[in-house]
Each structure stands twice: as structure tokens, then as C-alpha cells.
């Protein structure tokens, strides 16, 4: 049983005890119901307190039961709340730390509520593509008002208990405790004070109206539509709260339940629930136990004060970790510090950062021109030029000066981490930490595990990734790791589409309409087309059988490297980032088609999307099979947080499973017949073929 029962004088206390956040799993739900029955049967008990052990009242549904039979078994949460409401003796919710989702709905079913200051109150179901499903949309408007409740439900964001307690007329809290420490004692005293109160107050019986009615809800719908065009749940939150104001409570509950069940089956909710689980699973490494000892990281060294080095340094400064930055020349250091200051000053100007915080962060930054001064660093990350000879020189220097046990990390985006590790006498301490640009903004961190990387190094880097608020995903060693290895196939298809009749703007528009933040050609212009050019030159000698369109090379030969040169696949005006279709580029593509002897054909947006996305999927299946990624959710996290894949689609591997892997392979077989394409690229990965044969999806 994960709910404890104790009697203190005339008060029975039911304590939810299902760490870490007292999720309302089947055993906990059963424990609450059994505790209520026991208290009501005991003549010595006059009132009841429900609270949570440890660091939460309750965070809501138990994520361990997501998608299992246990989540559906009785008593479900609706039944638990009904048992609370039907208790003949008053039930007081003693809320602290976290009261979210089903936890808040449970509290709303209690007769009275007392909260500790600092308690986070939220109904975050919208973040899973759902609405609250146990009365949250019907009860919350009755205690804090329609507008405040709808704002809380649509945003899913937490609000502190003391802010709500300070709102005139609120009925969510009957009392705010003096402190978190005094909550238990004050809850017992409050429960004793209401022991004889009758009739017992029920939130369901409180009035719920909005003075403007239809006009307000129409305004709310318009606002929500503009903010969440790809997600149905926010608009449905409005429908459910409106029902609370216009229908009897029981009828409003039926509306809420119907909406909740229908949303459960939408692809958007499935995608968001997949994202929720995949994000948590990404931090778990199959052969590295969660209790693996971690190395202490008190000082971080960053080699290179350029755009990437400066961005990497900011992550650690933001987390309160001192950074020592190394450059070879004072001017380069001055430039790098100037950029960091400029970034922070911009945040201060926008009101996102306070002056004192800015000063604190800059005080944590020190600089040096000597490798010797990195000798006290616990973690050293190099962000130097992406060339193996340069990396070799850096790591040999680090091997000579770094203290024993220091973690040596490379920010390489494609190079062999095992080769880099072998430049040292301590390969067990070497790891890849591939940040994405701009490093102080992008959420993704690819953690590249070398064959010699020690388990405690991996555990430490994953923990530090969490501390600097990154989504860290482990990758094995291969050319390009997970993200860049897959994007090469995506870019390859984008080039073939130009050869066959599409324009850069048509390809970009099609994939952006699908939901990508940016199409392949706008992305190339932003990153710098010369980067891809350098990789292709390497490919021509390493993989002579790999086929590419020549358009990207021709573009680079014109010096059109992208936004940094004011011209790439698009034209750019000075100081602006607007991508303007280029006559020069379109003419170049047409001329190239003539040299190939091909007439342009009309290409549908559907074909563009399928070729780009399924190219990612097939390469992702190879990556899974080779063990470069341990699970398909890791690949999805890389693409959702690092490459602008649409969140409402759930990542390339999840999306492929939604489409049906049989259908994906059928489309790939069609594309393989295209003489302008690369037939080898469309040969299904053995894992993909196996899953189709077994009628399975990516797990």
C-alpha cells in the first residue's frame, strides 16, 4: 500500500507515499479509499486529513502506469474523489510543495484545503495534449474564478499558493499555513476546528458564472487559436470551462470526460505523451545504474572564446558554476567576453535578467592565455576548429596539464571521439559533449560515449547536462553521431528535389507547413553552406558510391555561403534575416538541370515531406540497429530539441510509427524506382524491414 494511515487524537491522517511525487497510482488510490472507509467506521475519529509524504502533496497521475491496465482499474481518480466528497466526516487536504494535475483535482474534491506557502499549484494536462479529466475544469473555476482558472488550465503553468491565497474572494484555500514546517500541526488543528461543521461544503455546489459569458469565451477561443494552432487541447479547455458556467455540475463533468477521452486518441496527444516519456527515458543509460558515483564539478574550463565557446560558457555561468576560458590571443578573449556581455545585457534590457544576477554571472568568469591555468578544472570542454589535427594538438596539451580525474570533453559535431581519446593517456576520461548553436539557447546536448569512456564520466556529464538545463541524449561514436548523420540523408534528398524540378522555396515551404521550424535550404543558409561543402568533399573520397546533387557545390563555388555572406540559397539584405528568393540561384538550378539532360517535373508537397522525413527515419533505423542510439525515443528527442522537428508530430521515429511502418516502406520502395534518386539510400534498414514483417512499431 502506498498510502499510510495514522490517527492523531480525533483526526485520521492519510498520507500518500509513492515517491518521488506521490503519483496517484492504483495502490495509492486504493489506500486513500481504504483510509476513508476506516476513518468513517471509527467512532473516535471526527475528521480526516489527506496529505503527501516527502517533497510533494501529489504530482498527479503515476507516470509508471501510463498506458497500462493499472491506470484504468478501479478505483480510478473520479471514484476516489467521489469517496472523498461522500465522506460523512470532514476531509481536509493539507497541500505542500507540489499539488498538480490529479493531485490538485483530489484536493478540490476535499471539503477543506490548507496549503503551505511555496506550494506549486497547476493543471498541466494541456502539455500532454489533454484537458484535466477528474473535474479540474469544473471545480477550479468555482474556487478562483472563471478567467483565472482558464488561464491556469490553458497554460498548464504552476502558480505559487501564496499568490492564489492573496486573491480576494478565492475559495481554493480555507487557510494558508504560516510555513511549510508548521503545515502538519496547523492541518490537525484546522481539522479539529471543523469536526462538527455541517453541512460539509462541496466545491461542486459553488456557483460558477462569467458576467460576459459568450463574448468572453469567444475572445478566449480567438486567443488560444492564435497561440496553439497545431494542438486541439487548448481550445477544448475553453469548451470545458464554458460548460462549467452553463451546465449543471454533473452535465459539465460529462462534457469534460468526453473531451478528455477524445483527446487521448488524437495524434497530437500521443506525440506529446511520447515526448514526455522519451525526455525522461533519455537520461537513463541501460548499463549505467542511476546510483553510479559522480565526479565533483566545481570549475569548468572552456577552450575557445568564439560563438560556440562563449555560448557553452554561458550555460555554466547561468547554473552558478565558475568557468575559466582559454584563448591563444588576448584580442580573441576580449571579443568573446564582449559577446557574452552583449548577450546578458540584451536579457537585462528585455527584463529577463536582473542586473545583480548579470553581475554574479560575470564574476564567475575568468580568462587565461595559458593551458597551465586549467590544471584545477574538473571538466574541460574544447570548442576549437572542427579539424582532427587541431583537436589532436589541444588534447595532447590537456593530457599534459589536466589533473587526474578531470573530464576532457570535445564539442565535435562529426569527428571520431575514440580517435580524439587516443591522443591522451586517459581515454577513460574523454567524452563528446556536442552543443548546438547558439549553445546558450539550444536545449540539445549530444553526449558521445567513446568505447573507453568510464561509466562515472558518463553519469557525471548527464547530471551536469541536467544542471545546465539541457536535454542530454547519449550517442555512440560514428560519423555525425545521431543528429548530423541523419540530417545528411535529409539534405541529400533536398538536393535531388531541386534536380527534379522543385525550387528551394517550394521545398522549404512544404516542410515548414508540415511543422518544421525551418526548411533545409533556410537552415543551410543559417548554419553556413560551406560547412556542408567541407563534409561533402570528405565524402567524395571516403564514400565515392554515395550520390549527391551538385547544386549545393555550385552554390558554394559562387561564394554563396548563407546569411554570413549576405547570399546563399536566398538573398539577404544587410542587417535582416528575411530569406528572399534568388533569381541567381533559380537560374543556376535550371542550368544544372540542362547539363543533366532532365526536364523539370511537378513535385507535390506530399512527396517533398515524405522524402525528407522518411530519409531521416531509415537512417534512424540504421542508427538503432548499430547501437549508436539505445532507443527510438532518444532519436526523437535529438530531432525535437536540436533540429526543429514539429513537436506535435512527436519526432521522426514516432511519426513513422503513427503513419505505419508498412506504409513508410511502401513509399521508400516507390522512391527507389526514381532514376534521379539514390536507390541505395531507400533500401530499408534491416531493423525497419524486421519491424514491418512483425507488424511492430519503433519502441
XYZ file of C-alpha atoms in Angstrom:
699
model
C 0.000 0.000 0.000
C 1.402 3.423 -0.905
C -0.851 5.414 1.431
C -0.241 5.383 5.183
C -2.994 5.663 7.834
C -2.446 7.087 11.320
C -4.746 8.549 13.966
C -3.726 11.644 15.966
C -6.306 12.114 18.724
C -9.618 12.597 16.913
C -8.024 13.177 13.467
C -7.167 10.415 10.986
C -4.280 11.298 8.650
C -3.987 9.575 5.262
C -0.513 10.185 3.821
C 0.179 9.425 0.172
C 3.626 7.772 -0.007
C 4.529 6.990 -3.606
C 7.862 8.731 -4.313
C 9.090 10.857 -5.907
C 5.886 12.950 -6.283
C 3.186 10.742 -4.756
C 1.733 9.835 -8.137
C -1.838 8.604 -7.905
C -1.156 5.014 -8.915
C -3.597 2.182 -8.286
C -2.153 1.245 -4.865
C -2.209 4.887 -3.728
C -5.802 5.363 -4.931
C -6.864 2.172 -3.145
C -5.022 3.296 0.000
C -6.913 6.609 0.078
C -10.301 4.898 -0.338
C -9.479 2.276 2.315
C -8.288 5.017 4.692
C -11.511 6.981 4.238
C -13.613 3.883 4.944
C -11.543 3.092 8.042
C -11.825 6.650 9.384
C -15.565 6.804 8.802
C -16.032 3.472 10.613
C -14.041 4.615 13.673
C -16.256 6.452 16.186
C -13.185 8.058 17.787
C -12.269 9.796 14.508
C -14.080 13.102 13.975
C -12.228 14.481 10.920
C -9.693 13.408 8.267
C -6.562 14.967 6.749
C -5.140 13.874 3.392
C -1.522 14.875 2.731
C 1.613 13.695 0.915
C 4.924 12.392 2.219
C 8.294 13.838 1.194
C 8.606 16.542 -1.442
C 5.017 16.711 -2.726
C 1.344 16.632 -1.856
C 0.790 14.902 -5.211
C 2.049 15.490 -8.727
C -0.982 13.735 -10.255
C -1.059 10.580 -12.365
C 1.664 7.988 -11.789
C 3.772 8.048 -14.967
C 4.866 4.451 -14.321
C 1.270 3.435 -15.042
C 0.867 5.438 -18.270
C -0.625 3.196 -20.932
C -1.002 0.187 -18.592
C -4.122 -1.592 -17.346
C -3.484 -0.265 -13.830
C -4.276 3.299 -14.945
C -7.823 2.155 -15.827
C -8.531 -0.095 -12.839
C -10.974 0.905 -10.112
C -10.876 2.887 -8.002
C -9.973 5.446 -10.675
C -9.376 9.038 -9.626
C -13.011 10.019 -10.231
C -14.090 7.253 -7.833
C -11.545 8.381 -5.225
C -12.813 11.981 -5.392
C -16.397 10.739 -5.114
C -15.435 8.765 -1.981
C -13.861 11.934 -0.509
C -16.969 14.024 -1.248
C -19.247 11.327 0.197
C -17.293 11.061 3.458
C -19.617 11.688 6.408
C -16.687 13.273 8.239
C -14.902 16.401 7.025
C -11.851 15.799 4.818
C -9.077 18.417 4.792
C -6.376 18.476 2.093
C -3.022 19.579 3.571
C -1.178 20.728 0.450
C 2.554 21.405 0.214
C 5.418 21.587 -2.294
C 3.558 20.306 -5.367
C -0.181 19.927 -5.996
C -0.584 19.367 -9.708
C -2.895 17.594 -12.125
C -4.820 14.820 -10.406
C -3.260 15.898 -7.095
C -4.974 19.294 -7.336
C -8.207 17.643 -8.530
C -8.119 15.393 -5.452
C -7.688 18.448 -3.203
C -10.603 20.178 -4.964
C -12.773 17.181 -4.042
C -11.957 17.624 -0.330
C -14.268 19.640 1.901
C -11.490 21.976 3.041
C -7.957 22.875 1.926
C -4.996 24.248 3.832
C -1.778 24.996 1.927
C 1.830 25.677 2.832
C 3.415 28.766 1.281
C 5.538 27.934 -1.780
C 3.254 25.119 -2.931
C 3.141 24.910 -6.757
C -0.446 24.706 -7.999
C -1.068 23.565 -11.597
C -3.240 21.614 -14.005
C -0.556 20.751 -16.604
C -2.560 18.210 -18.661
C -2.595 20.535 -21.697
C 1.149 19.855 -22.025
C 0.241 16.238 -22.772
C -2.382 17.280 -25.321
C -5.207 16.660 -22.831
C -7.535 18.565 -20.530
C -7.908 17.786 -16.803
C -10.031 14.637 -16.620
C -11.146 14.380 -12.979
C -13.170 17.548 -12.546
C -10.400 20.153 -12.779
C -12.175 22.179 -15.468
C -15.417 22.116 -13.460
C -14.179 22.727 -9.914
C -11.263 25.149 -10.342
C -13.423 27.942 -11.890
C -15.718 27.628 -8.879
C -12.926 28.453 -6.414
C -10.674 31.008 -8.172
C -12.993 32.465 -10.815
C -13.525 31.576 -14.457
C -10.789 33.728 -16.023
C -8.042 32.831 -13.546
C -8.942 29.140 -13.826
C -8.968 29.152 -17.623
C -5.578 30.889 -17.720
C -4.144 28.241 -15.399
C -5.682 25.348 -17.365
C -4.730 26.613 -20.850
C -1.151 27.451 -19.892
C -0.506 24.413 -17.715
C 1.994 26.558 -15.788
C 2.328 26.422 -11.987
C 1.342 29.286 -9.659
C 2.509 29.573 -6.049
C -0.081 29.060 -3.306
C 0.569 32.407 -1.605
C -0.278 34.271 -4.851
C -3.623 32.495 -5.104
C -4.292 32.958 -1.374
C -3.868 36.709 -1.833
C -6.669 36.956 -4.437
C -9.833 38.474 -2.898
C -12.777 36.072 -2.866
C -10.757 32.919 -3.680
C -12.081 29.704 -2.144
C -9.293 27.318 -3.147
C -7.616 27.629 0.254
C -9.524 27.912 3.505
C -6.232 28.687 5.238
C -2.604 29.367 4.335
C -0.184 27.826 6.836
C 2.457 30.051 8.408
C 5.266 27.898 6.967
C 5.844 24.520 5.302
C 7.211 23.220 8.623
C 4.048 24.114 10.545
C 1.619 22.677 7.956
C 1.093 19.287 9.647
C 0.357 20.828 13.055
C -1.898 23.545 11.585
C -3.760 20.974 9.442
C -4.548 18.867 12.530
C -5.787 21.937 14.417
C -7.883 23.059 11.447
C -9.372 19.552 11.037
C -10.360 19.578 14.721
C -11.961 23.038 14.322
C -14.275 21.858 11.509
C -15.057 18.433 13.008
C -18.650 19.383 13.834
C -19.353 21.611 10.819
C -22.412 20.527 8.861
C -23.421 20.503 6.071
C -19.972 19.768 4.628
C -19.030 22.210 1.863
C -18.619 20.732 -1.635
C -16.872 22.693 -4.392
C -19.281 21.138 -6.909
C -22.100 23.139 -5.283
C -20.315 26.521 -5.513
C -21.725 28.923 -8.146
C -19.873 29.316 -11.468
C -20.727 32.191 -13.808
C -18.977 34.732 -16.021
C -20.623 38.178 -16.367
C -19.720 38.482 -20.073
C -20.478 34.856 -20.934
C -20.399 34.240 -24.700
C -18.249 37.284 -25.506
C -15.523 36.236 -23.060
C -15.353 32.645 -24.303
C -15.230 33.765 -27.948
C -12.353 36.084 -27.074
C -10.621 33.205 -25.252
C -11.038 30.917 -28.277
C -9.532 33.520 -30.614
C -6.545 33.979 -28.300
C -5.954 30.246 -27.936
C -6.300 29.600 -31.674
C -3.501 32.045 -32.433
C -1.192 30.571 -29.812
C -1.717 26.826 -30.346
C -2.676 26.240 -33.969
C -1.266 22.682 -34.120
C -2.789 21.496 -30.857
C -6.514 20.851 -30.250
C -6.334 20.642 -26.426
C -6.129 24.374 -25.519
C -9.328 25.185 -27.447
C -11.031 22.208 -25.802
C -10.033 23.606 -22.384
C -12.153 26.656 -23.268
C -15.107 24.407 -24.193
C -14.867 22.512 -20.901
C -14.639 25.624 -18.708
C -17.534 27.191 -20.625
C -19.580 24.076 -19.814
C -18.847 24.684 -16.123
C -20.538 28.097 -16.409
C -23.561 26.984 -18.440
C -24.436 23.485 -17.299
C -25.239 21.692 -14.070
C -22.132 20.251 -12.432
C -22.920 16.621 -13.382
C -23.522 17.597 -17.034
C -20.323 19.667 -17.099
C -18.419 16.619 -15.825
C -19.802 14.550 -18.712
C -18.585 17.213 -21.188
C -15.126 17.207 -19.568
C -14.920 13.397 -19.660
C -15.980 13.152 -23.299
C -13.424 15.785 -24.350
C -10.683 14.083 -22.287
C -11.312 10.652 -23.843
C -11.475 12.043 -27.394
C -8.219 13.961 -26.924
C -6.485 10.798 -25.645
C -6.830 9.363 -29.167
C -5.512 12.369 -31.088
C -2.083 12.056 -32.751
C -1.071 15.340 -31.079
C -1.686 13.972 -27.586
C 0.051 10.705 -28.425
C 3.031 12.752 -29.677
C 3.181 14.892 -26.516
C 2.847 11.878 -24.218
C 5.627 10.171 -26.186
C 7.777 13.295 -25.786
C 7.078 13.373 -22.036
C 8.184 9.755 -21.598
C 11.097 9.953 -24.063
C 12.543 13.007 -22.327
C 12.646 11.160 -19.014
C 13.926 7.944 -20.579
C 16.778 9.768 -22.372
C 18.596 10.278 -19.065
C 18.565 6.532 -18.370
C 21.513 4.600 -19.842
C 20.950 0.809 -19.919
C 24.320 -0.233 -18.438
C 24.934 2.802 -16.197
C 22.929 2.435 -12.943
C 21.285 5.572 -11.546
C 23.366 5.258 -8.362
C 26.697 5.365 -10.256
C 29.016 7.731 -8.294
C 29.517 11.100 -9.977
C 32.626 13.255 -10.106
C 32.504 16.652 -8.453
C 32.358 19.533 -10.962
C 33.329 22.799 -9.245
C 35.286 24.514 -12.041
C 34.804 24.197 -15.813
C 37.409 25.068 -18.428
C 36.310 26.162 -21.920
C 38.848 26.277 -24.734
C 37.854 28.789 -27.402
C 36.084 32.118 -26.932
C 34.253 32.129 -30.263
C 30.482 31.914 -30.740
C 30.334 28.292 -29.600
C 32.818 28.608 -26.719
C 31.085 31.716 -25.385
C 27.661 30.048 -25.597
C 28.954 26.926 -23.805
C 30.466 29.081 -21.044
C 27.145 30.915 -20.519
C 25.366 27.624 -19.739
C 27.645 27.021 -16.770
C 27.634 30.644 -15.599
C 23.807 30.563 -15.659
C 23.924 27.479 -13.404
C 26.304 29.176 -10.949
C 29.368 27.117 -11.946
C 32.668 29.041 -12.330
C 34.264 28.983 -15.798
C 37.851 29.574 -16.904
C 38.048 30.437 -20.600
C 41.220 29.884 -22.635
C 42.268 31.537 -25.890
C 45.592 31.935 -27.663
C 45.353 35.717 -28.093
C 44.078 38.490 -25.815
C 42.040 40.068 -28.646
C 40.118 36.809 -29.106
C 39.386 36.669 -25.355
C 38.252 40.301 -25.325
C 35.972 39.650 -28.292
C 34.488 36.554 -26.628
C 33.849 38.311 -23.311
C 32.310 41.217 -25.228
C 29.856 38.833 -26.903
C 28.900 37.200 -23.580
C 28.327 40.646 -22.028
C 26.254 41.719 -25.024
C 24.056 38.612 -24.709
C 23.487 39.214 -20.989
C 22.875 42.952 -21.471
C 20.229 42.126 -24.074
C 18.472 39.903 -21.489
C 18.680 42.690 -18.884
C 17.210 45.176 -21.366
C 14.289 42.828 -22.085
C 13.658 42.349 -18.361
C 14.611 38.646 -18.493
C 17.639 39.068 -16.229
C 18.215 41.304 -13.211
C 21.334 43.482 -13.007
C 22.590 41.763 -9.852
C 22.251 38.308 -11.480
C 24.171 39.581 -14.516
C 26.958 40.811 -12.235
C 27.014 37.499 -10.326
C 27.360 35.500 -13.549
C 30.149 37.647 -14.965
C 32.004 37.382 -11.637
C 32.141 33.592 -12.138
C 34.038 34.006 -15.434
C 37.842 34.169 -15.531
C 40.161 34.038 -18.548
C 43.636 32.819 -19.402
C 46.096 32.545 -22.268
C 47.884 29.553 -20.720
C 46.929 25.865 -20.679
C 48.725 25.564 -17.320
C 45.948 27.558 -15.666
C 43.423 24.827 -16.495
C 45.128 22.470 -14.033
C 42.412 22.900 -11.372
C 39.441 22.370 -13.718
C 37.178 19.372 -13.088
C 35.689 19.434 -16.598
C 37.357 20.929 -19.684
C 35.401 21.379 -22.932
C 37.153 22.300 -26.160
C 35.282 24.345 -28.756
C 38.022 24.760 -31.372
C 38.037 24.387 -35.163
C 36.451 21.143 -36.438
C 39.601 19.533 -37.795
C 41.309 16.455 -36.371
C 44.817 17.977 -36.371
C 43.612 20.924 -34.302
C 41.817 18.597 -31.854
C 44.969 16.464 -31.540
C 47.091 19.451 -30.518
C 44.503 20.541 -27.917
C 44.061 17.122 -26.307
C 47.781 16.447 -26.084
C 48.155 19.760 -24.244
C 45.226 18.917 -21.956
C 46.666 15.480 -21.193
C 49.838 17.184 -20.000
C 48.218 19.783 -17.709
C 44.798 18.487 -16.544
C 44.643 16.997 -13.062
C 43.960 13.263 -12.620
C 40.207 12.579 -12.798
C 39.395 15.706 -14.817
C 36.854 15.039 -17.578
C 38.093 16.068 -21.023
C 35.262 16.800 -23.459
C 35.188 17.577 -27.164
C 32.434 19.687 -28.700
C 32.979 17.955 -32.051
C 29.895 17.595 -34.248
C 31.174 14.791 -36.512
C 34.724 13.683 -35.638
C 35.758 10.332 -34.123
C 35.733 10.680 -30.320
C 37.685 7.405 -29.942
C 40.494 8.808 -32.079
C 40.440 12.028 -30.037
C 40.564 9.992 -26.782
C 43.635 8.142 -28.048
C 45.560 11.441 -28.212
C 45.636 11.167 -24.412
C 46.906 8.609 -21.893
C 43.479 8.725 -20.193
C 40.867 7.719 -22.804
C 38.510 6.715 -19.966
C 38.168 10.419 -19.060
C 37.343 11.582 -22.610
C 33.770 12.138 -23.823
C 31.958 14.083 -26.534
C 29.732 16.994 -25.487
C 28.171 18.221 -28.718
C 26.368 21.513 -28.049
C 24.116 23.020 -30.703
C 24.381 26.621 -31.838
C 23.559 29.007 -30.236
C 24.805 26.909 -27.313
C 23.284 29.160 -24.635
C 19.818 28.789 -26.213
C 19.501 25.346 -27.839
C 18.210 22.627 -25.498
C 20.006 19.636 -27.011
C 23.285 18.171 -25.804
C 24.542 15.060 -27.607
C 26.735 13.150 -25.151
C 29.069 10.988 -27.218
C 30.223 7.841 -25.472
C 33.613 6.572 -26.609
C 34.489 2.897 -26.349
C 36.754 3.705 -23.368
C 34.569 6.376 -21.683
C 34.177 5.463 -17.999
C 30.673 4.965 -16.616
C 31.174 7.572 -13.899
C 32.231 10.085 -16.577
C 29.024 9.388 -18.482
C 26.890 9.640 -15.318
C 28.611 12.927 -14.370
C 28.140 14.505 -17.795
C 24.447 13.502 -17.899
C 23.961 15.041 -14.427
C 25.781 18.243 -15.396
C 23.642 18.402 -18.557
C 20.557 18.400 -16.352
C 22.063 21.087 -14.130
C 22.628 23.400 -17.132
C 19.044 22.652 -18.282
C 19.878 20.657 -21.386
C 18.096 17.636 -22.808
C 21.035 15.224 -22.881
C 20.970 12.247 -25.244
C 23.688 9.594 -25.379
C 25.140 8.682 -28.785
C 27.743 6.116 -29.739
C 30.688 7.020 -31.951
C 30.017 7.302 -35.679
C 30.419 9.996 -38.310
C 27.941 12.743 -37.394
C 26.593 10.883 -34.309
C 22.769 10.802 -34.273
C 21.618 14.226 -35.481
C 24.141 15.152 -38.175
C 24.368 11.623 -39.554
C 20.609 11.650 -40.176
C 20.467 15.224 -41.463
C 22.894 14.297 -44.223
C 20.282 11.953 -45.750
C 17.635 14.665 -45.373
C 19.865 17.213 -47.134
C 20.716 14.661 -49.828
C 17.013 14.341 -50.678
C 16.561 18.127 -50.665
C 19.254 18.371 -53.363
C 17.661 15.671 -55.535
C 14.322 17.513 -55.335
C 15.992 20.580 -56.900
C 17.424 18.443 -59.713
C 13.966 17.066 -60.437
C 12.017 20.328 -60.626
C 11.465 21.879 -57.183
C 12.787 25.274 -56.061
C 14.422 25.915 -52.667
C 11.421 27.953 -51.549
C 8.940 25.208 -52.541
C 10.867 22.575 -50.549
C 11.222 24.871 -47.528
C 7.555 25.893 -47.586
C 6.343 22.284 -47.813
C 8.385 21.063 -44.843
C 7.635 24.212 -42.810
C 3.908 23.704 -43.450
C 4.401 20.161 -42.104
C 5.679 21.892 -38.966
C 9.479 22.145 -39.154
C 10.858 25.363 -37.696
C 12.947 25.865 -40.835
C 13.321 24.116 -44.204
C 16.632 22.557 -45.355
C 17.709 25.491 -47.530
C 16.959 28.211 -44.971
C 18.710 26.001 -42.403
C 21.777 25.713 -44.671
C 21.922 29.479 -45.078
C 21.730 29.958 -41.307
C 24.383 27.347 -40.456
C 26.690 28.212 -43.366
C 26.642 26.267 -46.637
C 30.435 25.965 -46.536
C 30.124 23.521 -43.592
C 28.146 21.031 -45.682
C 30.549 21.624 -48.592
C 33.516 20.578 -46.449
C 31.687 17.390 -45.367
C 30.784 16.514 -48.986
C 34.402 16.966 -50.113
C 35.386 14.459 -47.442
C 32.578 12.124 -48.556
C 33.657 12.155 -52.205
C 36.886 10.374 -51.246
C 35.570 8.314 -48.292
C 32.268 7.170 -49.845
C 32.581 7.527 -53.631
C 29.373 5.485 -54.149
C 27.240 7.995 -52.198
C 25.233 10.114 -54.621
C 24.660 13.875 -54.234
C 23.091 16.665 -56.253
C 25.812 19.045 -57.468
C 23.652 22.147 -56.844
C 24.998 22.756 -53.320
C 28.617 22.614 -54.578
C 27.797 25.007 -57.413
C 26.224 27.397 -54.895
C 29.385 27.364 -52.757
C 31.579 27.892 -55.820
C 29.661 31.160 -56.260
C 30.703 32.120 -52.716
C 27.078 31.997 -51.510
C 27.670 30.573 -48.024
C 24.448 31.921 -46.498
C 23.438 34.709 -44.159
C 27.037 35.434 -43.151
C 27.894 36.362 -46.769
C 24.507 38.007 -47.486
C 23.747 35.362 -50.113
C 23.054 31.627 -50.043
C 20.088 29.689 -51.389
C 18.313 33.004 -50.784
C 19.316 36.653 -50.969
C 19.601 38.660 -47.727
C 19.521 42.373 -47.044
C 22.098 43.857 -44.672
C 21.018 43.557 -41.022
C 17.954 41.412 -41.874
C 17.338 37.673 -41.804
C 14.422 37.586 -44.263
C 15.018 34.925 -46.936
C 14.337 36.471 -50.368
C 14.005 34.032 -53.325
C 17.043 34.433 -55.577
C 16.863 34.689 -59.369
C 20.586 33.862 -59.492
C 20.050 30.587 -57.643
C 16.941 29.582 -59.600
C 18.826 30.232 -62.855
C 21.804 28.201 -61.600
C 19.485 25.264 -60.780
C 17.843 25.463 -64.219
C 21.247 25.486 -65.954
C 22.348 22.493 -63.905
C 19.213 20.560 -64.920
C 20.115 21.186 -68.559
C 23.578 19.684 -68.020
C 21.848 16.613 -66.544
C 19.511 16.496 -69.550
C 16.396 16.352 -67.354
C 13.132 18.203 -67.819
C 11.662 19.588 -64.565
C 8.546 17.804 -63.290
C 5.809 18.972 -60.947
C 6.532 17.699 -57.423
C 3.799 17.640 -54.781
C 4.272 18.918 -51.237
C 3.353 15.430 -50.009
C 6.260 13.877 -51.920
C 8.648 16.536 -50.605
C 7.642 15.851 -46.988
C 7.752 12.072 -47.339
C 11.173 12.024 -48.994
C 12.721 14.346 -46.424
C 11.155 12.738 -43.344
C 11.406 9.082 -44.416
C 15.080 9.622 -45.259
C 15.538 10.595 -41.586
C 13.565 7.554 -40.452
C 15.548 4.995 -42.452
C 18.894 6.367 -41.271
C 17.497 6.455 -37.727
C 16.663 2.743 -38.031
C 20.286 2.031 -39.061
C 21.481 4.036 -36.022
C 19.264 1.980 -33.695
C 20.406 -1.285 -35.211
C 24.071 -0.346 -34.804
C 23.503 0.639 -31.172
C 24.539 4.260 -31.787
C 21.239 5.207 -30.097
C 19.805 2.857 -27.468
C 16.143 3.658 -28.132
C 13.979 5.345 -30.764
C 12.809 7.959 -28.240
C 16.403 9.230 -27.993
C 16.430 9.912 -31.735
C 13.110 11.736 -31.434
C 14.478 13.883 -28.600
C 17.500 14.840 -30.743
C 15.224 15.976 -33.564
C 12.636 17.708 -31.392
C 15.174 19.692 -29.356
C 18.013 20.189 -31.852
C 16.618 20.209 -35.383
C 13.205 21.870 -35.212
C 11.132 18.745 -35.902
C 7.482 19.619 -35.137
C 6.596 18.764 -31.545
C 3.018 17.865 -32.458
C 4.404 15.084 -34.704
C 6.457 13.568 -31.857
C 9.797 13.152 -33.681
C 10.692 11.224 -36.863
C 10.580 7.714 -35.386
C 7.306 8.281 -33.529
C 5.812 9.908 -36.635
C 6.820 6.896 -38.764
C 5.065 4.582 -36.312
C 1.962 6.801 -36.460
C 1.949 6.658 -40.288
C 2.558 2.899 -40.102
C 5.956 1.378 -40.868
C 4.413 -0.731 -43.651
C 3.289 2.491 -45.372
C 6.719 4.072 -44.848
C 8.472 1.136 -46.548
C 5.968 1.131 -49.408
C 6.758 4.811 -50.068
C 10.514 4.110 -49.842
C 10.186 1.349 -52.438
C 8.470 3.832 -54.785
C 11.234 6.420 -54.300
C 13.900 3.776 -55.012
C 12.480 3.442 -58.561
C 13.275 7.105 -59.306
C 16.391 7.183 -61.558
C 17.278 10.682 -60.275
C 17.360 9.441 -56.657
C 19.847 7.261 -54.762
C 18.329 3.759 -54.755
C 20.792 2.595 -52.047
C 19.502 5.274 -49.686
C 15.983 3.827 -49.927
C 16.898 0.225 -49.154
C 15.034 -0.341 -45.869
C 17.317 -0.737 -42.853
C 17.183 -4.368 -41.633
C 15.527 -3.259 -38.373
C 12.825 -1.396 -40.311
C 12.203 -4.422 -42.547
C 12.033 -6.684 -39.471
C 9.512 -4.450 -37.681
C 7.314 -4.343 -40.798
C 7.444 -8.149 -41.133
C 6.403 -8.500 -37.478
C 3.743 -5.789 -37.670
C 5.526 -3.818 -34.943
C 6.390 -0.128 -34.416
C 9.510 1.611 -33.066
C 9.795 1.231 -29.280
